[in-house]
Amino acid sequence: MSITLKDIAKRAKVNVSTVSKALNDSPEISTETIIRVKKIAQALNYTPNLAARALVGKGTKTLGLIIPEVSSNYFVKILNSVEDELKRIEYSLIIGITDFNVKEEIRYLDLFAGRSVDGILVAGSYYKEVAKKVKELTKSYDIPIIFIQSFVHFDQFDYIMIDDAHGINKAVSYLKENGHTHIGFIGDKTADMVRQPMFKAAMEQNELAYDPAMVMRSNSRFEQAGYAGMKELLKSGNVPTAIVAQYDNVAIGAMKAAYEQGLSIPEDISFIGYDNIRESEFLECALTTISPPAQDMARIGVKLIIGKINDKKIVATQQVKLLPELIIRESVNNRL
Amino acid sequence: MSITLKDIAKRAKVNVSTVSKALNDSPEISTETIIRVKKIAQALNYTPNLAARALVGKGTKTLGLIIPEVSSNYFVKILNSVEDELKRIEYSLIIGITDFNVKEEIRYLDLFAGRSVDGILVAGSYYKEVAKKVKELTKSYDIPIIFIQSFVHFDQFDYIMIDDAHGINKAVSYLKENGHTHIGFIGDKTADMVRQPMFKAAMEQNELAYDPAMVMRSNSRFEQAGYAGMKELLKSGNVPTAIVAQYDNVAIGAMKAAYEQGLSIPEDISFIGYDNIRESEFLECALTTISPPAQDMARIGVKLIIGKINDKKIVATQQVKLLPELIIRESVNNRL
DNA sequence: GATAAATAGTTTACCGATAATAATTAAGCC
DNA sequence: GGCTTAATTATTATCGGTAAACTATTTATC
């Protein structure tokens, strides 16, 4: 159905293997033949059959991306940047959305390996089972795997991530500078693993009292989690002057709950988010937030893995950390 | 490196071909042998090499999704639902993000065809060049292609889409019911192709004056487009009492511009969005919007295409239209 | 009891590319 | 001219599956 090397060979009156070599610019083939073959290939609109190529071990020009979700602007940014970077180098992207589920992450690792992708990017993973699987796969299949913004704690892996502890610390410091001492935290169930402990650490580093009663972790996700957490906090009567949200979407939900209670932002209560999603800038009260360089991270991740693919000799693990920055807008009040 | 049929054959002391048939439950193989072979396959953790399978024309269990962007909740919903649906049936998803670029859409069509995906879903396409390419590909490669929420106007294609004209009309009707007669429209450059003409039609159907001066199409995208469009509208002095936004993200930006001007929403100016993104419900003034059943659409799209893949005899074009609904929240004022 | 028919496997060829090896042609040199 | 060597192209095998053709046993039929 589609054009193969054979078709070109027939027209060029040379052997299939000559065509293959010609198209791959082999020095064994004369320049005239190369030109002639390429012209014919072009004319016939030839595209190599990737399945065949994969079969002889030449790779599939495909990368797998395992990602927990694509509903928050944060992971979407990663997805977008990865895709963007890949289209430049003519790689295809195959994705697996896991919803933070370990089993799914592992399933996708196996699946992608079986599909002989050239490399796998694992974004936002937290599980040691995944780490184990990755170790297994790199050994048996020799597939380069790189962690992006994951918390798989092993120095033996390649990873690139954002120093979130630093980011949260910046948030808390900024609140302290503005006279806030009673600071709460709202997140969803995934917060336990990362940002919530970081918040606790940040409070301690800033010599502020960490009050577990002001830390809310909802079972729902996104805005809903923020809304529910804030409602509960308001009901408890033990209301902080400022809230650090696990991420912007949570902050938006929490702010809504505050509005509904008749509170003014930031006069009555301050909010600081994390992620710097597109919408945050355009809220009635624009959200002050921590902005992680998700795009840079994805870009560097792709570069790292492509490097490993192209040069299998690179065995040294590569580990990169990027610093997020504080974006000051309107949602934090100065109490001094 | 990885386990092949040969390995299983060796252990089972049968021919490779017997193994292949056994694993595919061929009636030519005895039940005992099938069980024995399958056990060994399981023990060795065998996964078939998809490249090899693809080479003999057995499909790749892969679907391609061509999508204009994944930065709006709308297309993300589509992506998410498609992925979700596919993981159930053990298909993989390979995606191409085109940023509404015709050339990219065509490039991805070619690319995916060359990768011998089993089928392609094209979301949000507007171009007749794409239609042409699709016709070409279905002929030469025999790949099922289905349009999702696209505006490729040919009855010969399979498509599933949302009746946006109906949605916009609902929006305008609702505004009229609430006493609005001076209604504006804000969108980005992609609005020309679809929703803006629909808005015009809706105004006429509702016997309201369509004023081009109240129609803004910005060069930027998302909130930025709404913000810029609204600014301009406010500057012009010719301010409507209500705005229909091309989509919720645009509405959010437009509302911000109104707030900055000191206007109250909905008292001074009403807004109605389109898409019903997650955030809309949680805005200070919750956004009234049109909610397209994006998930259903994606689900049905996947079902359609899988049906076509599994039964190549299905040649009748399938065309489905879904109706969006109006979600009434707080952003429209009753002027009566 | 000879022949047909069903059963269970094995051989072989093939998909479309690449790689290793073989063969041809041409050029260079005494 | 004959022989070596280099340059170029052709053959063949291979990757890991599947399918068609073929072989070897049983089992059924009259």
Short mmCIF file of N, CA and C in Angstrom, two decimals, chain A residues 1-2 47 50-52 54-55 60-62 70-71 76 79-80 83 87 90 92-97 104 107-108 111 115 140-141 222-224 227 249 252-253 256 259 278-279 281-284 286 330, chain B residues 1-2 47 50-52 54-55 60-62 70-71 76 79-80 83 87 90 92-97 104 107-108 111 115 140-141 222-224 227 249 252-253 256 259 278-279 281-284 286 330:
data_model
loop_
_atom_site.label_atom_id
_atom_site.label_comp_id
_atom_site.label_asym_id
_atom_site.label_seq_id
_atom_site.Cartn_x
_atom_site.Cartn_y
_atom_site.Cartn_z
N MET A 1 0.83 -1.21 0.00
CA MET A 1 0.00 0.00 0.00
C MET A 1 0.87 1.27 0.00
N SER A 2 1.66 1.35 1.04
CA SER A 2 2.54 2.52 1.08
C SER A 2 3.87 2.22 0.39
N THR A 47 8.10 7.34 2.95
CA THR A 47 8.39 7.47 4.38
C THR A 47 8.75 6.08 4.89
N LEU A 50 8.38 2.54 10.14
CA LEU A 50 9.03 2.56 11.45
C LEU A 50 9.02 1.21 12.14
N ALA A 51 8.00 0.43 11.84
CA ALA A 51 7.93 -0.89 12.47
C ALA A 51 9.13 -1.73 12.03
N ALA A 52 9.39 -1.68 10.75
CA ALA A 52 10.52 -2.45 10.22
C ALA A 52 11.83 -1.95 10.81
N ALA A 54 12.23 -0.44 13.60
CA ALA A 54 12.30 -0.79 15.02
C ALA A 54 12.76 -2.24 15.16
N LEU A 55 12.28 -3.05 14.26
CA LEU A 55 12.57 -4.48 14.34
C LEU A 55 14.07 -4.77 14.22
N THR A 60 12.59 3.78 17.46
CA THR A 60 11.27 4.09 16.93
C THR A 60 11.02 5.58 16.82
N LYS A 61 12.01 6.36 17.22
CA LYS A 61 11.82 7.81 17.23
C LYS A 61 10.56 8.17 18.02
N THR A 62 10.37 7.46 19.08
CA THR A 62 9.22 7.69 19.93
C THR A 62 9.66 7.78 21.38
N VAL A 70 -3.34 15.68 33.52
CA VAL A 70 -3.16 16.81 32.61
C VAL A 70 -4.29 17.81 32.82
N SER A 71 -4.79 17.84 34.05
CA SER A 71 -5.89 18.76 34.34
C SER A 71 -5.41 20.01 35.04
N VAL A 76 0.27 20.15 32.45
CA VAL A 76 -0.02 20.47 31.05
C VAL A 76 1.16 21.22 30.44
N LEU A 79 3.70 18.69 29.63
CA LEU A 79 3.31 17.95 28.44
C LEU A 79 3.55 18.80 27.19
N ASN A 80 3.08 20.02 27.26
CA ASN A 80 3.20 20.92 26.12
C ASN A 80 4.66 21.15 25.71
N GLU A 83 6.21 18.00 24.22
CA GLU A 83 5.73 17.77 22.86
C GLU A 83 6.39 18.74 21.90
N LYS A 87 8.77 17.74 18.68
CA LYS A 87 8.41 17.92 17.27
C LYS A 87 9.57 18.53 16.50
N GLU A 90 11.65 15.67 15.41
CA GLU A 90 10.90 14.64 14.70
C GLU A 90 10.69 13.36 15.49
N SER A 92 8.10 11.24 18.05
CA SER A 92 6.69 11.19 18.41
C SER A 92 6.56 10.99 19.91
N LEU A 93 5.41 11.40 20.41
CA LEU A 93 5.18 11.30 21.85
C LEU A 93 3.99 10.41 22.14
N ILE A 94 4.22 9.46 22.99
CA ILE A 94 3.15 8.57 23.39
C ILE A 94 2.94 8.79 24.88
N ILE A 95 1.69 9.02 25.29
CA ILE A 95 1.52 9.41 26.68
C ILE A 95 0.67 8.44 27.49
N GLY A 96 0.93 8.44 28.77
CA GLY A 96 0.17 7.64 29.70
C GLY A 96 -0.19 8.49 30.90
N ILE A 97 -1.48 8.61 31.18
CA ILE A 97 -1.94 9.41 32.31
C ILE A 97 -2.30 8.46 33.44
N GLU A 104 -0.71 2.00 37.67
CA GLU A 104 -0.78 2.53 36.31
C GLU A 104 0.60 2.95 35.84
N ARG A 107 2.39 -0.11 34.94
CA ARG A 107 1.81 -0.69 33.73
C ARG A 107 2.31 0.05 32.49
N TYR A 108 2.33 1.37 32.58
CA TYR A 108 2.79 2.15 31.44
C TYR A 108 4.27 1.94 31.16
N LEU A 111 4.36 -1.24 29.36
CA LEU A 111 3.75 -1.06 28.06
C LEU A 111 4.70 -0.34 27.09
N ARG A 115 6.64 -1.52 23.70
CA ARG A 115 6.45 -0.85 22.42
C ARG A 115 7.77 -0.32 21.88
N SER A 140 17.11 -4.65 31.76
CA SER A 140 16.73 -5.68 30.80
C SER A 140 16.49 -5.14 29.39
N TYR A 141 16.02 -3.91 29.29
CA TYR A 141 15.73 -3.40 27.96
C TYR A 141 16.72 -2.33 27.51
N PHE A 222 -8.07 19.66 43.10
CA PHE A 222 -8.16 20.96 42.46
C PHE A 222 -8.97 21.98 43.28
N GLU A 223 -9.74 22.81 42.59
CA GLU A 223 -10.49 23.87 43.26
C GLU A 223 -11.36 23.31 44.37
N GLN A 224 -11.95 22.17 44.08
CA GLN A 224 -12.85 21.54 45.04
C GLN A 224 -12.13 21.28 46.37
N TYR A 227 -11.69 24.58 48.13
CA TYR A 227 -12.97 25.05 48.62
C TYR A 227 -13.36 24.31 49.90
N ASN A 249 -4.70 26.03 41.69
CA ASN A 249 -6.08 25.59 41.55
C ASN A 249 -6.73 25.44 42.93
N ILE A 252 -7.56 28.90 44.25
CA ILE A 252 -8.76 29.47 43.64
C ILE A 252 -10.01 28.97 44.37
N GLY A 253 -10.04 27.70 44.66
CA GLY A 253 -11.18 27.14 45.38
C GLY A 253 -11.28 27.70 46.78
N LYS A 256 -12.61 31.20 46.86
CA LYS A 256 -14.06 31.23 46.65
C LYS A 256 -14.79 31.03 47.98
N TYR A 259 -14.61 34.18 49.90
CA TYR A 259 -15.55 35.18 49.36
C TYR A 259 -16.96 34.89 49.86
N ARG A 278 -2.07 30.01 34.24
CA ARG A 278 -2.42 31.16 33.42
C ARG A 278 -3.51 32.02 34.04
N GLU A 279 -4.49 31.36 34.60
CA GLU A 279 -5.65 32.09 35.12
C GLU A 279 -5.31 33.00 36.31
N GLU A 281 -3.28 35.19 37.14
CA GLU A 281 -3.03 36.61 36.91
C GLU A 281 -4.33 37.38 36.70
N PHE A 282 -5.36 36.68 36.27
CA PHE A 282 -6.59 37.36 35.86
C PHE A 282 -7.74 37.23 36.86
N LEU A 283 -7.43 36.73 38.05
CA LEU A 283 -8.48 36.63 39.05
C LEU A 283 -8.82 38.03 39.53
N GLU A 284 -9.99 38.17 40.09
CA GLU A 284 -10.42 39.48 40.58
C GLU A 284 -9.31 40.03 41.47
N ALA A 286 -5.68 39.20 41.83
CA ALA A 286 -4.64 38.40 41.18
C ALA A 286 -3.79 37.68 42.22
N GLU A 330 -1.44 40.38 43.95
CA GLU A 330 -2.28 41.17 44.88
C GLU A 330 -2.83 40.42 46.08
N MET B 1 17.32 -9.52 23.98
CA MET B 1 17.18 -8.87 25.28
C MET B 1 15.82 -9.22 25.91
N SER B 2 14.78 -8.88 25.18
CA SER B 2 13.47 -9.22 25.73
C SER B 2 13.04 -10.60 25.25
N THR B 47 6.03 -10.39 26.42
CA THR B 47 5.15 -9.40 25.79
C THR B 47 5.51 -9.37 24.31
N LEU B 50 5.63 -5.42 19.36
CA LEU B 50 4.62 -4.75 18.54
C LEU B 50 5.13 -4.37 17.16
N ALA B 51 6.42 -4.11 17.08
CA ALA B 51 6.98 -3.74 15.79
C ALA B 51 6.84 -4.90 14.81
N ALA B 52 7.16 -6.07 15.31
CA ALA B 52 7.06 -7.25 14.45
C ALA B 52 5.61 -7.50 14.04
N ALA B 54 3.27 -5.33 13.89
CA ALA B 54 2.83 -4.29 12.96
C ALA B 54 3.31 -4.61 11.55
N LEU B 55 4.51 -5.17 11.49
CA LEU B 55 5.11 -5.44 10.20
C LEU B 55 4.30 -6.44 9.38
N THR B 60 -1.12 -1.91 15.44
CA THR B 60 -0.17 -1.50 16.46
C THR B 60 -0.83 -1.22 17.79
N LYS B 61 -2.14 -1.37 17.84
CA LYS B 61 -2.86 -1.05 19.07
C LYS B 61 -2.52 0.37 19.52
N THR B 62 -2.41 1.23 18.57
CA THR B 62 -2.08 2.62 18.85
C THR B 62 -3.03 3.53 18.09
N VAL B 70 -3.53 21.99 24.28
CA VAL B 70 -3.96 21.33 25.50
C VAL B 70 -3.84 22.30 26.66
N SER B 71 -4.02 23.57 26.34
CA SER B 71 -3.90 24.59 27.38
C SER B 71 -5.25 25.06 27.86
N VAL B 76 -8.25 19.67 26.84
CA VAL B 76 -7.67 18.77 27.83
C VAL B 76 -8.68 17.71 28.22
N LEU B 79 -8.64 15.21 25.53
CA LEU B 79 -7.45 14.38 25.65
C LEU B 79 -7.59 13.37 26.78
N ASN B 80 -8.02 13.87 27.91
CA ASN B 80 -8.17 13.02 29.08
C ASN B 80 -9.15 11.89 28.85
N GLU B 83 -7.78 9.32 26.38
CA GLU B 83 -6.75 8.49 27.00
C GLU B 83 -7.40 7.47 27.93
N LYS B 87 -7.15 3.37 27.61
CA LYS B 87 -6.42 2.49 28.52
C LYS B 87 -7.27 1.28 28.87
N GLU B 90 -6.60 -1.24 26.23
CA GLU B 90 -5.17 -1.52 26.03
C GLU B 90 -4.59 -0.94 24.74
N SER B 92 -2.62 2.31 22.96
CA SER B 92 -1.76 3.42 23.34
C SER B 92 -2.16 4.66 22.57
N LEU B 93 -1.81 5.79 23.15
CA LEU B 93 -2.18 7.05 22.52
C LEU B 93 -0.94 7.86 22.17
N ILE B 94 -0.88 8.28 20.93
CA ILE B 94 0.23 9.09 20.49
C ILE B 94 -0.37 10.43 20.08
N ILE B 95 0.21 11.52 20.59
CA ILE B 95 -0.48 12.79 20.35
C ILE B 95 0.35 13.80 19.57
N GLY B 96 -0.36 14.64 18.87
CA GLY B 96 0.27 15.73 18.14
C GLY B 96 -0.47 17.02 18.44
N ILE B 97 0.25 18.00 18.92
CA ILE B 97 -0.36 19.29 19.25
C ILE B 97 -0.02 20.28 18.14
N GLU B 104 0.93 21.78 10.47
CA GLU B 104 1.23 20.80 11.52
C GLU B 104 0.21 19.68 11.50
N ARG B 107 1.12 17.47 8.74
CA ARG B 107 2.36 16.76 9.06
C ARG B 107 2.07 15.59 10.00
N TYR B 108 1.26 15.84 10.99
CA TYR B 108 0.95 14.77 11.94
C TYR B 108 0.15 13.65 11.29
N LEU B 111 2.68 11.71 9.52
CA LEU B 111 3.55 11.05 10.50
C LEU B 111 2.86 9.84 11.11
N ARG B 115 3.59 5.82 10.90
CA ARG B 115 3.85 5.01 12.08
C ARG B 115 2.85 3.89 12.20
N SER B 140 -5.20 5.65 0.53
CA SER B 140 -3.94 4.97 0.28
C SER B 140 -3.50 4.08 1.44
N TYR B 141 -3.85 4.43 2.66
CA TYR B 141 -3.40 3.61 3.78
C TYR B 141 -4.54 2.82 4.41
N PHE B 222 -6.40 33.00 24.91
CA PHE B 222 -6.87 32.73 26.26
C PHE B 222 -7.24 34.01 27.04
N GLU B 223 -6.88 34.06 28.30
CA GLU B 223 -7.27 35.19 29.14
C GLU B 223 -6.76 36.50 28.55
N GLN B 224 -5.57 36.44 28.01
CA GLN B 224 -4.95 37.64 27.45
C GLN B 224 -5.84 38.23 26.35
N TYR B 227 -8.79 39.88 27.96
CA TYR B 227 -8.36 41.11 28.63
C TYR B 227 -8.18 42.23 27.62
N ASN B 249 -11.96 30.88 29.25
CA ASN B 249 -10.67 31.52 29.51
C ASN B 249 -10.68 32.96 29.03
N ILE B 252 -12.66 35.04 31.51
CA ILE B 252 -11.91 35.36 32.72
C ILE B 252 -11.03 36.59 32.50
N GLY B 253 -10.38 36.64 31.37
CA GLY B 253 -9.54 37.79 31.05
C GLY B 253 -10.37 39.06 30.89
N LYS B 256 -11.51 40.44 34.18
CA LYS B 256 -10.43 41.13 34.89
C LYS B 256 -10.33 42.58 34.41
N TYR B 259 -13.09 44.51 35.97
CA TYR B 259 -12.80 44.79 37.38
C TYR B 259 -11.83 45.97 37.49
N ARG B 278 -13.12 24.04 34.75
CA ARG B 278 -13.21 23.78 36.18
C ARG B 278 -13.21 25.04 37.02
N GLU B 279 -12.36 25.97 36.64
CA GLU B 279 -12.20 27.18 37.43
C GLU B 279 -13.44 28.06 37.47
N GLU B 281 -16.49 27.88 38.02
CA GLU B 281 -17.41 27.77 39.15
C GLU B 281 -16.86 28.49 40.37
N PHE B 282 -15.54 28.64 40.43
CA PHE B 282 -14.92 29.15 41.65
C PHE B 282 -14.44 30.60 41.55
N LEU B 283 -14.83 31.28 40.49
CA LEU B 283 -14.44 32.68 40.38
C LEU B 283 -15.22 33.48 41.41
N GLU B 284 -14.69 34.65 41.74
CA GLU B 284 -15.38 35.49 42.73
C GLU B 284 -16.82 35.63 42.30
N ALA B 286 -19.03 33.64 40.03
CA ALA B 286 -19.04 32.38 39.27
C ALA B 286 -19.63 32.58 37.88
N GLU B 330 -23.59 33.04 38.32
CA GLU B 330 -23.84 34.38 38.85
C GLU B 330 -23.50 35.54 37.93
#
